[in-house]
mmCIF file of C-alpha atoms in Angstrom:
data_model
loop_
_atom_site.group_PDB
_atom_site.id
_atom_site.type_symbol
_atom_site.label_atom_id
_atom_site.label_comp_id
_atom_site.label_asym_id
_atom_site.label_seq_id
_atom_site.Cartn_x
_atom_site.Cartn_y
_atom_site.Cartn_z
ATOM 1 C CA LEU A 110 -6.085 11.051 -9.847
ATOM 2 C CA GLU A 111 -9.678 11.779 -10.878
ATOM 3 C CA ARG A 112 -10.646 12.046 -7.201
ATOM 4 C CA GLY A 113 -8.220 14.942 -6.816
ATOM 5 C CA LEU A 114 -6.068 13.459 -4.077
ATOM 6 C CA PRO A 115 -2.947 15.508 -3.381
ATOM 7 C CA ALA A 116 0.513 14.106 -4.099
ATOM 8 C CA ASP A 117 1.668 11.479 -1.599
ATOM 9 C CA ALA A 118 -1.775 11.287 0.037
ATOM 10 C CA PRO A 119 -2.197 7.936 1.817
ATOM 11 C CA VAL A 120 -4.487 5.352 0.231
ATOM 12 C CA ALA A 121 -5.353 2.294 2.317
ATOM 13 C CA VAL A 122 -5.396 -1.054 0.552
ATOM 14 C CA LEU A 123 -7.397 -3.856 2.135
ATOM 15 C CA LEU A 124 -7.241 -6.773 -0.291
ATOM 16 C CA ASP A 125 -6.360 -10.436 -0.145
ATOM 17 C CA ARG A 126 -3.102 -11.435 -1.769
ATOM 18 C CA GLY A 127 -3.395 -11.702 -5.525
ATOM 19 C CA PRO A 128 -3.146 -9.754 -8.765
ATOM 20 C CA ASP A 129 -5.578 -7.020 -7.616
ATOM 21 C CA LEU A 130 -3.347 -6.242 -4.647
ATOM 22 C CA LEU A 131 -0.226 -5.925 -6.785
ATOM 23 C CA VAL A 132 -1.997 -3.823 -9.410
ATOM 24 C CA SER A 133 -3.472 -1.561 -6.719
ATOM 25 C CA LEU A 134 -0.087 -0.925 -5.086
ATOM 26 C CA LEU A 135 1.492 -0.153 -8.451
ATOM 27 C CA ALA A 136 -1.412 2.102 -9.489
ATOM 28 C CA ILE A 137 -1.119 4.071 -6.255
ATOM 29 C CA GLN A 138 2.588 4.555 -6.897
ATOM 30 C CA LYS A 139 2.025 5.644 -10.503
ATOM 31 C CA ALA A 140 -0.546 8.167 -9.313
ATOM 32 C CA GLY A 141 2.096 9.702 -7.028
ATOM 33 C CA LEU A 142 0.239 8.607 -3.902
ATOM 34 C CA ALA A 143 1.342 6.622 -0.844
ATOM 35 C CA TYR A 144 -0.057 3.192 -0.107
ATOM 36 C CA LEU A 145 -1.052 1.966 3.333
ATOM 37 C CA PRO A 146 -1.262 -1.840 3.153
ATOM 38 C CA LEU A 147 -3.758 -3.376 5.559
ATOM 39 C CA GLU A 148 -3.648 -7.080 6.318
ATOM 40 C CA PRO A 149 -7.080 -8.753 6.066
ATOM 41 C CA ALA A 150 -6.025 -11.286 8.727
ATOM 42 C CA GLN A 151 -5.823 -8.496 11.338
ATOM 43 C CA PRO A 152 -8.752 -8.045 13.737
ATOM 44 C CA ASP A 153 -11.220 -5.254 12.896
ATOM 45 C CA ARG A 154 -10.138 -3.287 15.962
ATOM 46 C CA ARG A 155 -6.500 -3.265 14.798
ATOM 47 C CA LEU A 156 -7.523 -2.202 11.281
ATOM 48 C CA ALA A 157 -9.595 0.647 12.702
ATOM 49 C CA GLU A 158 -6.663 1.776 14.848
ATOM 50 C CA LEU A 159 -4.241 1.755 11.907
ATOM 51 C CA VAL A 160 -6.665 3.698 9.719
ATOM 52 C CA ALA A 161 -7.222 6.247 12.490
ATOM 53 C CA LEU A 162 -3.470 6.753 12.961
ATOM 54 C CA ALA A 163 -2.549 6.986 9.251
ATOM 55 C CA ALA A 164 -5.669 8.918 8.160
ATOM 56 C CA PRO A 165 -5.892 7.693 4.557
ATOM 57 C CA LEU A 166 -8.039 9.762 2.206
ATOM 58 C CA LEU A 167 -9.280 6.733 0.253
ATOM 59 C CA ALA A 168 -9.263 2.946 0.472
ATOM 60 C CA ILE A 169 -9.169 0.276 -2.206
ATOM 61 C CA SER A 170 -10.964 -2.923 -1.286
ATOM 62 C CA ARG A 171 -13.604 -5.442 -2.353
ATOM 63 C CA THR A 172 -17.243 -5.744 -1.302
ATOM 64 C CA SER A 173 -16.410 -8.743 0.924
ATOM 65 C CA LEU A 174 -13.885 -6.702 2.962
ATOM 66 C CA ARG A 175 -15.396 -3.216 2.749
ATOM 67 C CA ALA A 176 -17.406 -3.488 5.967
ATOM 68 C CA ARG A 177 -14.148 -3.922 7.889
ATOM 69 C CA LEU A 178 -13.169 -0.322 7.089
ATOM 70 C CA PRO A 179 -14.565 2.761 8.856
ATOM 71 C CA ALA A 180 -17.826 3.889 7.263
ATOM 72 C CA THR A 181 -16.463 7.437 6.957
ATOM 73 C CA LEU A 182 -13.560 6.363 4.719
ATOM 74 C CA PRO A 183 -14.315 6.634 0.980
ATOM 75 C CA VAL A 184 -13.746 3.250 -0.686
ATOM 76 C CA LEU A 185 -12.971 2.359 -4.270
ATOM 77 C CA ASP A 186 -14.669 -1.050 -4.378
ATOM 78 C CA LEU A 187 -13.052 -3.211 -7.061
ATOM 79 C CA ASP A 188 -16.245 -5.265 -7.341
ATOM 80 C CA ARG A 189 -18.435 -2.206 -8.056
ATOM 81 C CA ASP A 190 -16.255 0.674 -9.220
ATOM 82 C CA GLY A 191 -14.407 0.368 -12.480
ATOM 83 C CA PRO A 192 -11.952 2.813 -13.945
ATOM 84 C CA PRO A 193 -13.482 6.196 -14.747
ATOM 85 C CA ALA A 194 -14.786 6.672 -18.277
ATOM 86 C CA GLY A 195 -12.047 7.974 -20.514
ATOM 87 C CA ALA A 196 -9.317 7.192 -17.976
ATOM 88 C CA PRO A 197 -5.869 7.052 -19.559
ATOM 89 C CA ALA A 198 -4.388 3.574 -19.812
ATOM 90 C CA GLU A 199 -1.241 4.709 -18.035
ATOM 91 C CA PRO A 200 -2.040 7.595 -15.678
ATOM 92 C CA ARG A 201 1.071 8.904 -14.022
ATOM 93 C CA ARG A 202 2.037 11.722 -11.710
ATOM 94 C CA PRO A 203 5.759 12.056 -11.070
ATOM 95 C CA ALA A 204 6.714 11.534 -7.451
ATOM 96 C CA PRO A 205 9.684 13.576 -6.254
ATOM 97 C CA PRO A 206 12.135 11.583 -4.095
ATOM 98 C CA SER A 207 10.998 13.337 -0.921
ATOM 99 C CA THR A 208 7.333 12.294 -1.255
ATOM 100 C CA ILE A 209 5.940 9.309 0.631
ATOM 101 C CA ALA A 210 5.912 5.959 -1.188
ATOM 102 C CA TYR A 211 4.172 3.952 1.527
ATOM 103 C CA ILE A 212 3.256 3.890 5.190
ATOM 104 C CA LYS A 213 3.988 0.910 7.396
ATOM 105 C CA PHE A 214 3.501 0.441 11.121
ATOM 106 C CA THR A 215 5.852 -0.638 13.841
ATOM 107 C CA SER A 216 4.797 -3.871 15.506
ATOM 108 C CA GLY A 217 3.508 -2.130 18.586
ATOM 109 C CA SER A 218 5.584 -4.429 20.790
ATOM 110 C CA ALA A 219 6.726 -1.425 22.861
ATOM 111 C CA GLY A 220 3.213 -0.040 23.218
ATOM 112 C CA ARG A 221 0.965 1.201 20.420
ATOM 113 C CA PRO A 222 1.935 0.718 16.768
ATOM 114 C CA LYS A 223 3.338 3.846 15.146
ATOM 115 C CA PRO A 224 3.058 4.836 11.478
ATOM 116 C CA VAL A 225 6.324 5.134 9.578
ATOM 117 C CA ALA A 226 6.286 7.023 6.267
ATOM 118 C CA VAL A 227 8.882 5.772 3.778
ATOM 119 C CA SER A 228 9.898 8.186 1.026
ATOM 120 C CA HIS A 229 10.606 7.275 -2.581
ATOM 121 C CA ALA A 230 14.266 8.213 -1.941
ATOM 122 C CA ASN A 231 14.465 5.745 0.968
ATOM 123 C CA LEU A 232 12.779 3.026 -1.083
ATOM 124 C CA ALA A 233 15.155 3.602 -4.021
ATOM 125 C CA GLY A 234 18.091 3.433 -1.591
ATOM 126 C CA LEU A 235 16.805 0.101 -0.284
ATOM 127 C CA PHE A 236 16.511 -1.307 -3.806
ATOM 128 C CA ASP A 237 19.957 -0.046 -4.811
ATOM 129 C CA GLY A 238 21.615 -1.398 -1.671
ATOM 130 C CA ILE A 239 19.970 -4.811 -1.772
ATOM 131 C CA THR A 240 20.472 -5.234 -5.518
ATOM 132 C CA GLU A 241 24.174 -4.468 -5.155
ATOM 133 C CA ALA A 242 24.666 -6.505 -1.970
ATOM 134 C CA LEU A 243 22.984 -9.599 -3.393
ATOM 135 C CA ALA A 244 24.201 -9.081 -6.983
ATOM 136 C CA LEU A 245 20.624 -9.305 -8.269
ATOM 137 C CA GLY A 246 19.909 -9.011 -11.967
ATOM 138 C CA PRO A 247 17.048 -9.327 -14.465
ATOM 139 C CA ALA A 248 17.196 -13.145 -14.406
ATOM 140 C CA ASP A 249 16.591 -13.316 -10.656
ATOM 141 C CA ALA A 250 13.139 -13.915 -9.172
ATOM 142 C CA TRP A 251 11.922 -13.338 -5.643
ATOM 143 C CA SER A 252 8.951 -14.998 -4.027
ATOM 144 C CA TRP A 253 6.358 -12.835 -2.290
ATOM 145 C CA PHE A 254 5.885 -14.467 1.085
ATOM 146 C CA HIS A 255 5.671 -11.550 3.524
ATOM 147 C CA SER A 256 2.477 -9.768 4.403
ATOM 148 C CA PRO A 257 2.149 -6.562 2.345
ATOM 149 C CA ALA A 258 1.857 -4.756 5.679
ATOM 150 C CA PHE A 259 5.392 -5.847 6.657
ATOM 151 C CA GLY A 260 8.178 -3.435 5.685
ATOM 152 C CA PHE A 261 10.230 -6.063 3.864
ATOM 153 C CA ALA A 262 7.362 -6.693 1.435
ATOM 154 C CA ALA A 263 8.199 -3.505 -0.504
ATOM 155 C CA TRP A 264 11.380 -5.165 -1.671
ATOM 156 C CA GLU A 265 9.566 -8.357 -2.651
#
């Protein structure tokens, strides 16, 4: 929010699986932005192509992965950049249902991968439908085993 990114602006996330990845995705959502998950296991060329197609305005990464992102992309490096001084503990910008929640890519099996923007309304519809269909409740747990770059991971 301090960087002045507009609502639902894409923010790339290139992190290994772990707490920092989950916190980053949630923080992006709370800031009313859209996350673009990038899989560290992908080749550099594929990462560069995805970044070029989605045109994120910022990336969140770590020093060990930063060099895999285009040099022109501003990066919030979790190893070097902490929260801004005086940052609120719970920054939040409401996201209307029509704004983008995240961007995923098609597999590219029919040619080049294509970005797909998923709105908050579509994501809420997914959660409502799956929760009802599977009769999920607060006592249920779901393991996170998909890549964050795979569409199903949003549900996990």
